Coordinates of C-alpha atoms in Angstrom, one line a residue:
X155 CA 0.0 0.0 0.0
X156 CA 3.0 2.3 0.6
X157 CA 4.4 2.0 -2.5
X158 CA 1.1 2.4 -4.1
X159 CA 0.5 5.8 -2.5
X160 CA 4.1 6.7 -3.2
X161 CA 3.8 5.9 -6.9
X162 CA 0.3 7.3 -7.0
X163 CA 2.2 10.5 -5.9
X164 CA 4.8 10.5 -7.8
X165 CA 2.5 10.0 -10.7
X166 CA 0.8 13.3 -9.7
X167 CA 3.8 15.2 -9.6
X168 CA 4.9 14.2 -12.8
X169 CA 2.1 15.3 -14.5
X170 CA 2.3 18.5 -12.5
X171 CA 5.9 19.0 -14.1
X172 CA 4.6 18.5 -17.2
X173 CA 2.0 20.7 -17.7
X174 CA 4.2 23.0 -15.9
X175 CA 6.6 22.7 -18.8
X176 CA 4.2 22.3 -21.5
X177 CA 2.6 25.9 -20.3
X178 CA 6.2 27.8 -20.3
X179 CA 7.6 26.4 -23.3
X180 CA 4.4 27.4 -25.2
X181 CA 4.6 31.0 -23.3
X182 CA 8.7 30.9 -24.6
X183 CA 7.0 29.7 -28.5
X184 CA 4.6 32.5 -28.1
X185 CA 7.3 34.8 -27.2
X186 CA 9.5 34.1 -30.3
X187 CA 6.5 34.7 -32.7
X188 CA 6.1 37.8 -30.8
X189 CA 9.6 38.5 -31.5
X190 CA 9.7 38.2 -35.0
X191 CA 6.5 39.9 -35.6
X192 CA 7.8 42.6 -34.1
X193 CA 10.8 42.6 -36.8
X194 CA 8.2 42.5 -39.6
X195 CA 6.0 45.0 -37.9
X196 CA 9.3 47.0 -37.7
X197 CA 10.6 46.7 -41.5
X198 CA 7.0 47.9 -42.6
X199 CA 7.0 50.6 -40.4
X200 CA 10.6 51.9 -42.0
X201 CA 9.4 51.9 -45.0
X202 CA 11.3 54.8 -47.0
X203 CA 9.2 57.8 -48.1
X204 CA 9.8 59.7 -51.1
X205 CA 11.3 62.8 -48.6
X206 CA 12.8 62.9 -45.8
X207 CA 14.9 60.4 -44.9
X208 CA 13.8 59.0 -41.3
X209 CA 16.2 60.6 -38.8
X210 CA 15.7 59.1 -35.2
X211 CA 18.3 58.7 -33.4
X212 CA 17.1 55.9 -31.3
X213 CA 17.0 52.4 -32.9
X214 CA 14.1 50.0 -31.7
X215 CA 15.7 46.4 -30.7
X216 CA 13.8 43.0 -30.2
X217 CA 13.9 42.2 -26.4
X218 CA 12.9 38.7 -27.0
X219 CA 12.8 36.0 -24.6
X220 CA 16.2 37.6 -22.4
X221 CA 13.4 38.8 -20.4
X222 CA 11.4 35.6 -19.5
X223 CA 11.2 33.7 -16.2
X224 CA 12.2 29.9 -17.6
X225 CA 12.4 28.4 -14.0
X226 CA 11.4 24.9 -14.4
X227 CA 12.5 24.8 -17.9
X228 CA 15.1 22.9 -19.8
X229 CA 18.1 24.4 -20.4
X230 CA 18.6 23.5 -23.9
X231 CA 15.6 24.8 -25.5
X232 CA 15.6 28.0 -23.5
X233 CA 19.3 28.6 -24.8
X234 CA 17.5 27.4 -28.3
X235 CA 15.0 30.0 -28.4
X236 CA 17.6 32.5 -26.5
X237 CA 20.1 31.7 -29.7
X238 CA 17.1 32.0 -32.2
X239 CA 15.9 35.6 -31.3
X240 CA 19.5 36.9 -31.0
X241 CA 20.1 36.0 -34.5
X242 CA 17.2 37.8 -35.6
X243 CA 18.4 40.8 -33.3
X244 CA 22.1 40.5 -35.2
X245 CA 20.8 40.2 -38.6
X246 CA 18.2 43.7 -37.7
X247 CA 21.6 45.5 -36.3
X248 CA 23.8 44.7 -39.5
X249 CA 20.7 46.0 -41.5
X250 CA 20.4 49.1 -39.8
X251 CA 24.1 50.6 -39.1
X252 CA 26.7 51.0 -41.6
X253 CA 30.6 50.8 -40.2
X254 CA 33.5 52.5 -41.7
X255 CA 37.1 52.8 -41.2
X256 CA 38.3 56.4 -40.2
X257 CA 41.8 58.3 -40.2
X258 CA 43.5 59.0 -37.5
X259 CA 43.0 62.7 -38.2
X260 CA 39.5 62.1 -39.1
X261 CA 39.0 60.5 -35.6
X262 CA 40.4 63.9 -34.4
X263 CA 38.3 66.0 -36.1
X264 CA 35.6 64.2 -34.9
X265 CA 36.2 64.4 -31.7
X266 CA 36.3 68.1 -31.7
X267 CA 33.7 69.1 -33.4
X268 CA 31.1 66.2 -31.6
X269 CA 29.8 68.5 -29.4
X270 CA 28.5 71.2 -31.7
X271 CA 27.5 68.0 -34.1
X272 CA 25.0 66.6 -31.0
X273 CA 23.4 70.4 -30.2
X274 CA 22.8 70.8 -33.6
X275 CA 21.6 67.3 -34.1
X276 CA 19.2 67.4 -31.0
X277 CA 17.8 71.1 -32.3
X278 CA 16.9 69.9 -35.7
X279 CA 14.6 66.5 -34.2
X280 CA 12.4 69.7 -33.7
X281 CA 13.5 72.5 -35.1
X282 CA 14.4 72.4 -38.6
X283 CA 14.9 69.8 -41.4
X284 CA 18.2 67.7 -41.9
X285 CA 19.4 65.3 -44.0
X286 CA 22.8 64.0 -41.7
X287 CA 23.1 60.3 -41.7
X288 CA 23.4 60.1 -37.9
X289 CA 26.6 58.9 -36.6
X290 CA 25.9 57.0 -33.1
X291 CA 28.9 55.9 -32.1
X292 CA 33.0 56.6 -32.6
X293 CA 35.5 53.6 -31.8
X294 CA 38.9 52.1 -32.0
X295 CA 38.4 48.0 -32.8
X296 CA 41.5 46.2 -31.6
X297 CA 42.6 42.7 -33.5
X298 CA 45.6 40.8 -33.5
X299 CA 46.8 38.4 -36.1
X300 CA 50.3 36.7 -37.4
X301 CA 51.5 40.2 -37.9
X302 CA 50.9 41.2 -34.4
X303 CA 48.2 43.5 -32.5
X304 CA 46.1 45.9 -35.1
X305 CA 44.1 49.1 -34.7
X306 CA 41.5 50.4 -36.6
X307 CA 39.0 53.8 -36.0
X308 CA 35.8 53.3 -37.0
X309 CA 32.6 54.9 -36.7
X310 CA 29.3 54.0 -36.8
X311 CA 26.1 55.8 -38.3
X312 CA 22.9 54.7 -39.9
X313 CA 22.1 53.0 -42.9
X314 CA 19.6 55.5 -45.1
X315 CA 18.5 52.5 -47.0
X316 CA 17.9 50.4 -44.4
X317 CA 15.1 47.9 -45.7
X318 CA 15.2 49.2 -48.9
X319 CA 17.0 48.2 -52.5
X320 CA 17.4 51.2 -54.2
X321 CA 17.9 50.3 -58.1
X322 CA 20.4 52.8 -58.5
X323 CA 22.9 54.4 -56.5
X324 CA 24.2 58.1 -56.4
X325 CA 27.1 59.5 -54.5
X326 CA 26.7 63.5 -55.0
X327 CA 29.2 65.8 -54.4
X328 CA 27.8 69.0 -57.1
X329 CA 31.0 68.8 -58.9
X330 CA 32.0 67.4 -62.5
X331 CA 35.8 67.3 -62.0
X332 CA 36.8 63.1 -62.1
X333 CA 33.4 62.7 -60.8
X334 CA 32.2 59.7 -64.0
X335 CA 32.0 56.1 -62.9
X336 CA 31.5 53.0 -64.7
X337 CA 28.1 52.1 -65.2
X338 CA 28.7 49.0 -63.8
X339 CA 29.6 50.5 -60.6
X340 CA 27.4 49.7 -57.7
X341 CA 27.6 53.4 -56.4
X342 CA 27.4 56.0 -59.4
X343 CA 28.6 59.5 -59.6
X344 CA 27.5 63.1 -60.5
X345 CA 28.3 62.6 -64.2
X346 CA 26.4 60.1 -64.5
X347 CA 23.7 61.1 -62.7
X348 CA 23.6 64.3 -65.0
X349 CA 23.8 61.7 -68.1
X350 CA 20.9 59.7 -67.0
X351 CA 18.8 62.7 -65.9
X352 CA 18.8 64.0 -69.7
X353 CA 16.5 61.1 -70.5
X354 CA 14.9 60.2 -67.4
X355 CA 14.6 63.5 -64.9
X356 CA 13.7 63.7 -61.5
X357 CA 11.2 66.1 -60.8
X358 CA 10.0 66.6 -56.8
X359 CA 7.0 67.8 -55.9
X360 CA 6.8 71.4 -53.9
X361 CA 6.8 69.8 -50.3
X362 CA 9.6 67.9 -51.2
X363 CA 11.3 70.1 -53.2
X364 CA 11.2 72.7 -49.9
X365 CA 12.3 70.2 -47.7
X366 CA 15.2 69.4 -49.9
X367 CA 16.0 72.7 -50.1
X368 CA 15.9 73.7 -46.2
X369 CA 17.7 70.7 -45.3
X370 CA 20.8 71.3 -47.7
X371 CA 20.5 74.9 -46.9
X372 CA 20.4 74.4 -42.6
X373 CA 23.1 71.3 -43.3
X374 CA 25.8 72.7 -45.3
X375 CA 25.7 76.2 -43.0
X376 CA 26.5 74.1 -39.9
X377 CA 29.2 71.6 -41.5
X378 CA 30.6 75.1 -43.7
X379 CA 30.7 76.5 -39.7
X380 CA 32.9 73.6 -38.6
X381 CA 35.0 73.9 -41.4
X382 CA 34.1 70.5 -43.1
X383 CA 34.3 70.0 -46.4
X384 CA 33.9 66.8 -49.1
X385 CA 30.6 65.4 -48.0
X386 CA 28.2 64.2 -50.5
X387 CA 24.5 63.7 -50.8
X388 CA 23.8 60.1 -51.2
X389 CA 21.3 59.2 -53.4
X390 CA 18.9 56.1 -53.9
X391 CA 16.3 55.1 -56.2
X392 CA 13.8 52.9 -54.9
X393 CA 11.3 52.5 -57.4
X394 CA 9.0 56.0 -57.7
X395 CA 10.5 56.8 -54.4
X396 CA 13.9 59.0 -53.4
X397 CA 15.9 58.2 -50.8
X398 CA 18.6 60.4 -49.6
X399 CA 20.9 61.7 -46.7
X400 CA 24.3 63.7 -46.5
X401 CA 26.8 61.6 -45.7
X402 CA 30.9 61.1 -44.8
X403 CA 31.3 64.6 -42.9
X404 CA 34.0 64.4 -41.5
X405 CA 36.9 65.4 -43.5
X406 CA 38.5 69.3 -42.2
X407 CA 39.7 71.6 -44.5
X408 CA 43.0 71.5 -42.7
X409 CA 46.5 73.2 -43.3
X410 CA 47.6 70.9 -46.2
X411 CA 44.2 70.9 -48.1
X412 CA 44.3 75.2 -48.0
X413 CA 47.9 74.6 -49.8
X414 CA 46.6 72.3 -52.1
X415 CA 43.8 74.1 -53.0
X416 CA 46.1 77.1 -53.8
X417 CA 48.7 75.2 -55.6
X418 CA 45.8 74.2 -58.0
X419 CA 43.9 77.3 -58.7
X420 CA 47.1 79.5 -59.1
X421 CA 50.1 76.8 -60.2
X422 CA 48.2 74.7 -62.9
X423 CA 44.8 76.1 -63.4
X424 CA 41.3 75.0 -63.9
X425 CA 40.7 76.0 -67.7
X426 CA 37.7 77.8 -66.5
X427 CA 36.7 75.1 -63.4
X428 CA 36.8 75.4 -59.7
X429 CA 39.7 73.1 -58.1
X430 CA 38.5 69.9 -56.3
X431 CA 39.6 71.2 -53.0
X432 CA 37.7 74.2 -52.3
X433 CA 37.5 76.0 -48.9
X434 CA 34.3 75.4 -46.5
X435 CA 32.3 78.7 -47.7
X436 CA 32.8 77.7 -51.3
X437 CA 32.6 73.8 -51.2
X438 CA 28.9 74.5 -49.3
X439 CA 27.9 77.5 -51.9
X440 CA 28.7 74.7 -55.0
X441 CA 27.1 72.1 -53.5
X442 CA 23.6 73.6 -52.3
X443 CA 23.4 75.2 -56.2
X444 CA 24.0 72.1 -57.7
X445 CA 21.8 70.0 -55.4
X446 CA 19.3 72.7 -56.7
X447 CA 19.6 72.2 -60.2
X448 CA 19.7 68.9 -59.9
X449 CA 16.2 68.0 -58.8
X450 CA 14.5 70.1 -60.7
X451 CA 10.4 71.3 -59.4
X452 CA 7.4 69.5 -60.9
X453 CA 4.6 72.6 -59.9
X454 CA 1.0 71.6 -59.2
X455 CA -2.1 73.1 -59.3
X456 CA -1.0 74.8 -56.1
X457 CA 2.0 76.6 -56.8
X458 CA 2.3 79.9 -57.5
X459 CA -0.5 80.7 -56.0
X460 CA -1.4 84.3 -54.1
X461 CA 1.8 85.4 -55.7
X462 CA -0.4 88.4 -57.6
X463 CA -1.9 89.0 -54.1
X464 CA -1.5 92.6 -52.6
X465 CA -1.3 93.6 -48.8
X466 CA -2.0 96.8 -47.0
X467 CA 0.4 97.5 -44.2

């Protein structure tokens, strides 16, 4: 009789276990779909727009099941599921940030004109329009290897086309000097981009068109203010819509680029053309003109109007 009860008991607790674990691994199942429902809902939601380009600051991450009580549950498939969503977390971070190598005097630059680069940042989230790929974050990456220990700068900022595949690429820098690419090129330049528009424009519409315009205009004061020069504006079609965003601003016009620029314009001439290098003032005046001419204004039935109107002071 003992053993009967015992086993009886045992029985009972058993299935107690077991329901115990069938209830958490489902809430753990339900979690994961959760998860990557929340990936979807997140790569519809960043859909790009034909202008602006998104600008937060803040990137929205999966918490998955990190956050679950699993006490009672096996090991192995909690580390499973655990495994699972940080995958999908990985594979949403490499979408959304771009990383690139810097200079050692780039890093420098950086560094000094960051806080300026954050006020104006944080100002234009309410203020005014801007077209800055954000950068969120500056590091040195240490490796080592067979030839010993390595350093590289790099910074990180966001990806404009993140979940988007723009057909064509353009990287935009309003000048025509060694500025043609092959066509086979994966990123395209402003020569081509002035070939292609002769048979297939790009007209914006008013909204647009302003927004462009203020953005490029607020942008290019500030980065002209901290003497930055040789950004670009980089360019993706994405079926009828335009994706852009101002990008690699980090580059001073230091001591040796001044030289340079007046060893060209003087020493060996232009035949008529501005020099590559070019000081702040000038490098923002050519850019923001040719940005302007190149996306040209499709008016609608709206425009112009009041223009003939008259107002008594």
């Amino acid at each position: 009789e003992y053993l009967t009860v015992a086993r009886e008991s045992w029985n009972s607790e058993r299935a107690e276990l077991e329901e115990t674990y069938t209830k958490q691994t489902d809430t753990l199942n339900e979690k994961l779909r959760d998860a990557k429902e929340e990936i979807g809902l997140l790569r519809r939601s960043n859909q790009p727009t034909i202008l602006p380009v998104s600008s937060n600051l803040q990137a929205k991450f999966v918490k998955g099941v990190t956050e679950v009580d699993v006490t009672g549950t096996r090991s192995d498939d909690v580390a499973e599921l655990r495994s699972k969503v940080a995958e999908l977390e990985k594979e949403e971070l490499e979408k959304r940030w771009v990383v690139k190598e810097m200079s050692r005097l780039e890093l420098q630059a950086l560094l000094m004109f960051m806080p300026s680069y954050i006020e104006y940042v944080s100002d234009s989230m309410n203020k005014r329009p801007t077209l800055l790929a954000k950068i969120v974050a500056a590091c040195t990456v240490g490796y080592s290897n067979v030839n010993g220990n390595l350093k590289q700068d790099v910074i990180i900022m966001e990806n404009i086309f993140y979940n988007c595949t723009p057909s064509l690429i353009y990287d935009l820098k309003g000048s025509n000097r060694n500025r043609l690419a092959e066509e086979t090129e994966e990123v395209l330049l402003d020569t081509n981009y002035l070939n292609h528009i002769v048979t297939d424009p790009i007209y914006l519409r008013p909204h647009c068109k302003t927004f462009l315009r203020e953005a490029v205009n607020c942008d290019t004061a500030f980065l002209a203010a901290q003497s930055i020069i040789d950004y670009s504006l980089l360019v993706g079609v994405c079926g009828d819509r335009l994706v852009v965003g101002i990008i690699d601003y980090i580059r001073k016009f230091t001591f040796d680029k001044k030289v340079e620029m007046i060893f060209k314009t003087n020493m060996i001439g232009s035949a008529g053309k501005m020099p590559t290098i070019v000081s702040p003032e000038m490098y923002r005046e050519r850019f923001y003109n040719q940005i302007e001419r190149y996306f040209p204004l499709v008016p609608d039935r709206w425009t112009g109007m009041g223009s003939d109107l008259q107002y008594n002071s």
